[in-house]
Amino acid sequence: MKLTGPLERVLRVFLADVSARRYGYDLMKAAKLPSGTLYPMLARLADQGLVTSEWEPQPDDASGRPPRKYYELTGEGIRVARLELAQASGAGRSTAHGTARPAHGSAQ
Amino acid sequence: MTRRLPAQRIAEHLIRRACRHLPGDTRDERYREWTAELPAILHDHDIRAPILGSARTLSYAIGIVRSTRHLRGAADIYPRDTRQPAIFPRPDGVFPAIAAVALWFTLLALGTAFPSAFSSPSPWLPLVLAAVFVPGLLFVIATVRFVLWLRRRRRRTLDP
């Protein structure tokens, strides 16, 4: 999984409360992403088994609004998201402190 | 909230059109999912002015159009084995060719009606020459598009 800026924002929103289910517009607002970026990303995450979705039951309030689809991270998604974000922040710290990251295959 | 605002109708229309490009098994679900978000956007309490709510609704729908392009590309929703083959497939470049022929006939009719405009000392001659050049360009475009279309079809046939 290539951690892009928008993906990082979405993962952070999910990880802020892993038990919370989020609908599309809620995620858009929280991650400050347009729908054209968010939905393809959610589809990719779902294809990779990192995100699951389910429809809410028909709302019983008087608003008459249609049921929404809610997204949440799977167990694997939580694990991968935490790992990726930790790596990203670790890389950011080492860059900020002027520490060069070792190249792949180089001696530690 | 049952009354649908014009922005919501336009957005629904855009989303419906965008969803037509998705595969049949996901089309309805995506349409339901994406249109279900519209009331939340239109009645978002963080957006003070109704006009901004409408603008965001339309922006959301335009984003959905982009989403369907991405999703279509990712899922290859037009796999060759499931696409309904057209009985008479329309080749690319037909419209430029038709436009070129129509322009040429128009010029021919004008040349017959006003032969002096096409003669050498006519002040209209540069304009006439430019007008003759346009159908030629359209024919080149049509030919290139047709050849590319033929090549794509041939590759598709060779690569089942």
XYZ file of C-alpha atoms in Angstrom:
268
model
C 0.000 0.000 0.000
C 1.506 3.306 -1.058
C 0.770 5.861 1.628
C -0.211 9.058 -0.126
C -1.258 12.231 1.649
C -5.003 11.721 1.107
C -4.767 8.076 2.164
C -2.902 9.067 5.305
C -5.645 11.543 6.168
C -8.367 8.932 5.678
C -6.503 6.370 7.787
C -6.002 8.925 10.535
C -9.723 9.682 10.553
C -10.538 5.981 10.817
C -7.954 5.412 13.531
C -9.160 8.387 15.575
C -11.987 6.103 16.672
C -11.678 2.594 15.325
C -15.078 1.571 16.615
C -16.864 4.416 14.823
C -18.478 3.734 11.507
C -18.196 6.563 8.991
C -20.336 7.448 6.015
C -18.924 9.030 2.880
C -19.692 12.692 3.514
C -18.572 12.357 7.112
C -15.212 11.023 5.877
C -14.992 13.733 3.225
C -15.411 16.444 5.833
C -13.128 14.879 8.401
C -10.339 14.096 5.916
C -10.993 17.240 3.868
C -11.100 15.274 0.647
C -13.346 15.612 -2.384
C -15.651 12.770 -3.333
C -13.647 12.132 -6.497
C -10.628 11.210 -4.367
C -12.347 9.528 -1.458
C -14.546 6.940 -3.139
C -11.908 5.395 -5.429
C -9.668 5.187 -2.362
C -12.368 3.466 -0.314
C -12.951 1.050 -3.197
C -9.231 0.197 -3.290
C -9.113 -0.284 0.481
C -12.190 -2.509 0.311
C -10.619 -4.555 -2.492
C -7.571 -5.067 -0.290
C -9.783 -6.178 2.599
C -8.754 -3.239 4.771
C -12.140 -1.569 4.877
C -15.575 -3.053 5.185
C -18.902 -1.402 4.544
C -22.488 -2.003 5.469
C -25.820 -0.307 5.008
C -27.497 1.246 7.974
C -31.041 0.082 8.662
C -33.820 2.312 7.354
C -33.694 5.432 9.571
C -36.774 5.697 11.748
C -36.595 9.479 12.144
C -39.131 11.726 10.438
C -36.638 13.132 7.964
C -37.336 10.465 5.371
C -33.701 10.344 4.359
C -32.481 7.216 2.612
C -30.199 4.788 4.459
C -26.477 5.456 4.185
C -23.576 3.165 3.647
C -21.073 3.133 6.493
C -17.402 2.256 6.335
C -15.005 1.005 8.988
C -11.560 -0.528 9.090
C -11.293 -4.291 9.347
C -8.968 -5.853 11.925
C -6.324 -6.210 9.244
C -7.024 -2.638 8.147
C -6.398 -1.335 11.681
C -3.128 -3.242 11.875
C -1.915 -2.092 8.445
C -3.043 1.502 9.003
C -1.215 1.745 12.340
C 1.895 0.236 10.821
C 1.875 2.520 7.800
C 1.245 5.647 9.837
C 3.953 4.689 12.332
C 6.402 4.141 9.491
C 5.400 7.432 7.908
C 5.843 9.369 11.145
C 9.136 7.533 11.817
C 10.386 8.480 8.374
C 9.247 12.046 8.982
C 11.121 12.196 12.288
C 14.343 10.812 10.856
C 14.115 13.262 7.970
C 13.456 16.110 10.374
C 16.493 15.135 12.476
C 18.659 14.849 9.403
C 19.077 11.087 9.713
C 19.383 9.396 6.370
C 17.215 6.289 5.947
C 19.273 3.174 5.159
C 18.896 1.948 1.641
C 17.196 -1.378 1.013
C 19.665 -4.226 1.400
C 22.309 -2.104 3.067
C 24.025 -3.331 6.243
C 22.397 -2.110 9.474
C -36.423 17.270 4.169
C -38.638 15.371 1.763
C -38.737 18.275 -0.718
C -35.892 17.862 -3.172
C -34.027 21.024 -4.022
C -32.929 21.799 -7.597
C -29.291 21.193 -6.682
C -30.212 17.766 -5.362
C -32.083 16.911 -8.549
C -29.191 18.015 -10.734
C -26.767 16.079 -8.559
C -28.948 12.970 -8.736
C -29.094 13.314 -12.478
C -25.301 13.608 -12.737
C -24.780 10.637 -10.429
C -27.315 8.555 -12.355
C -25.533 9.311 -15.605
C -22.137 8.555 -14.072
C -23.382 5.252 -12.646
C -24.463 4.085 -16.090
C -20.796 3.437 -16.812
C -20.441 1.085 -13.860
C -21.019 -2.665 -14.081
C -24.600 -3.768 -13.595
C -24.026 -5.530 -10.283
C -22.630 -2.421 -8.552
C -24.501 0.297 -10.436
C -27.642 0.417 -8.301
C -25.793 0.064 -5.027
C -23.405 2.889 -5.892
C -26.260 5.097 -7.005
C -28.102 4.469 -3.728
C -24.959 5.067 -1.698
C -23.972 8.289 -3.397
C -27.437 9.845 -3.590
C -28.032 8.989 0.069
C -25.262 11.459 0.942
C -26.952 14.381 -0.808
C -29.389 15.330 1.984
C -26.489 15.325 4.453
C -24.557 17.748 2.259
C -27.512 20.021 1.533
C -28.521 20.221 5.179
C -25.043 20.362 6.631
C -25.208 22.725 9.615
C -21.589 23.757 9.081
C -22.553 25.374 5.788
C -24.310 28.597 6.617
C -25.489 29.855 3.224
C -27.877 27.645 1.245
C -26.126 28.610 -1.982
C -22.889 27.153 -0.622
C -24.731 23.958 0.266
C -25.988 23.745 -3.302
C -22.495 24.441 -4.640
C -21.029 21.714 -2.463
C -23.737 19.299 -3.559
C -22.903 19.920 -7.205
C -19.191 19.689 -6.485
C -19.837 16.350 -4.768
C -21.738 15.080 -7.827
C -18.943 16.172 -10.166
C -16.497 14.340 -7.917
C -18.681 11.249 -8.254
C -18.385 11.502 -12.033
C -14.608 11.449 -11.560
C -14.938 8.531 -9.130
C -16.798 6.417 -11.641
C -14.009 7.023 -14.170
C -11.445 5.786 -11.636
C -13.588 2.859 -10.578
C -14.249 1.971 -14.189
C -10.531 2.001 -14.922
C -9.654 -0.022 -11.837
C -12.255 -2.703 -12.325
C -12.038 -2.848 -16.121
C -15.783 -2.709 -16.236
C -15.849 -3.206 -19.939
C -14.226 -6.628 -20.098
C -14.478 -7.934 -23.616
C -16.380 -11.048 -22.669
C -19.220 -9.184 -20.942
C -19.592 -6.149 -23.182
C -22.601 -6.338 -25.405
C -21.235 -6.423 -28.948
C -22.806 -3.838 -31.192
C -24.385 -5.158 -34.353
C -22.990 -2.269 -36.362
C -20.119 -0.844 -34.329
C -19.637 2.840 -35.034
C -16.040 3.492 -35.983
C -14.193 6.504 -34.630
C -13.822 9.451 -36.948
C -17.312 9.259 -38.399
C -18.410 12.661 -37.170
C -15.366 14.588 -38.476
C -15.811 12.824 -41.828
C -19.497 13.748 -41.992
C -18.672 17.326 -41.020
C -15.990 17.485 -43.724
C -18.343 16.201 -46.413
C -21.071 18.595 -45.292
C -18.626 21.507 -45.393
C -17.420 20.560 -48.826
C -20.959 20.354 -50.160
C -21.702 23.733 -48.605
C -18.640 25.226 -50.282
C -19.623 23.614 -53.572
C -23.105 25.104 -53.315
C -21.660 28.509 -52.454
C -19.200 28.242 -55.342
C -22.062 27.514 -57.732
C -24.179 30.324 -56.358
C -21.387 32.912 -56.140
C -18.733 31.920 -58.703
C -17.124 35.374 -58.529
C -16.115 34.765 -54.901
C -13.984 31.830 -56.009
C -12.234 33.619 -58.863
C -8.701 34.912 -58.494
C -9.103 38.663 -57.893
C -11.910 38.130 -55.384
C -11.375 39.743 -51.948
C -13.111 36.675 -50.492
C -10.454 34.304 -51.835
C -8.379 34.036 -48.593
C -11.547 33.233 -46.676
C -12.563 30.664 -49.294
C -9.149 29.015 -49.163
C -9.327 28.894 -45.374
C -12.775 27.347 -45.629
C -11.441 24.718 -48.033
C -8.628 23.939 -45.614
C -11.026 23.136 -42.725
C -12.728 20.119 -44.378
C -9.288 18.844 -45.351
C -8.174 19.030 -41.736
C -11.350 17.310 -40.624
C -10.697 14.518 -43.119
C -7.179 14.051 -41.763
C -8.554 13.847 -38.215
C -11.241 11.396 -39.323
C -8.690 9.217 -41.116
C -6.302 9.133 -38.157
C -9.094 8.278 -35.732
C -10.437 5.599 -38.066
C -6.992 3.989 -38.461
C -6.468 4.003 -34.679
C -9.911 2.488 -34.197
C -9.098 -0.251 -36.715
C -5.817 -0.992 -34.955
C -7.570 -1.251 -31.579
C -10.157 -3.619 -33.011
C -7.466 -5.751 -34.614
C -5.499 -5.941 -31.362
C -8.683 -6.916 -29.516
C -9.355 -9.701 -31.994
C -5.804 -11.016 -31.777
C -5.710 -10.802 -27.985
C -8.792 -12.679 -26.709
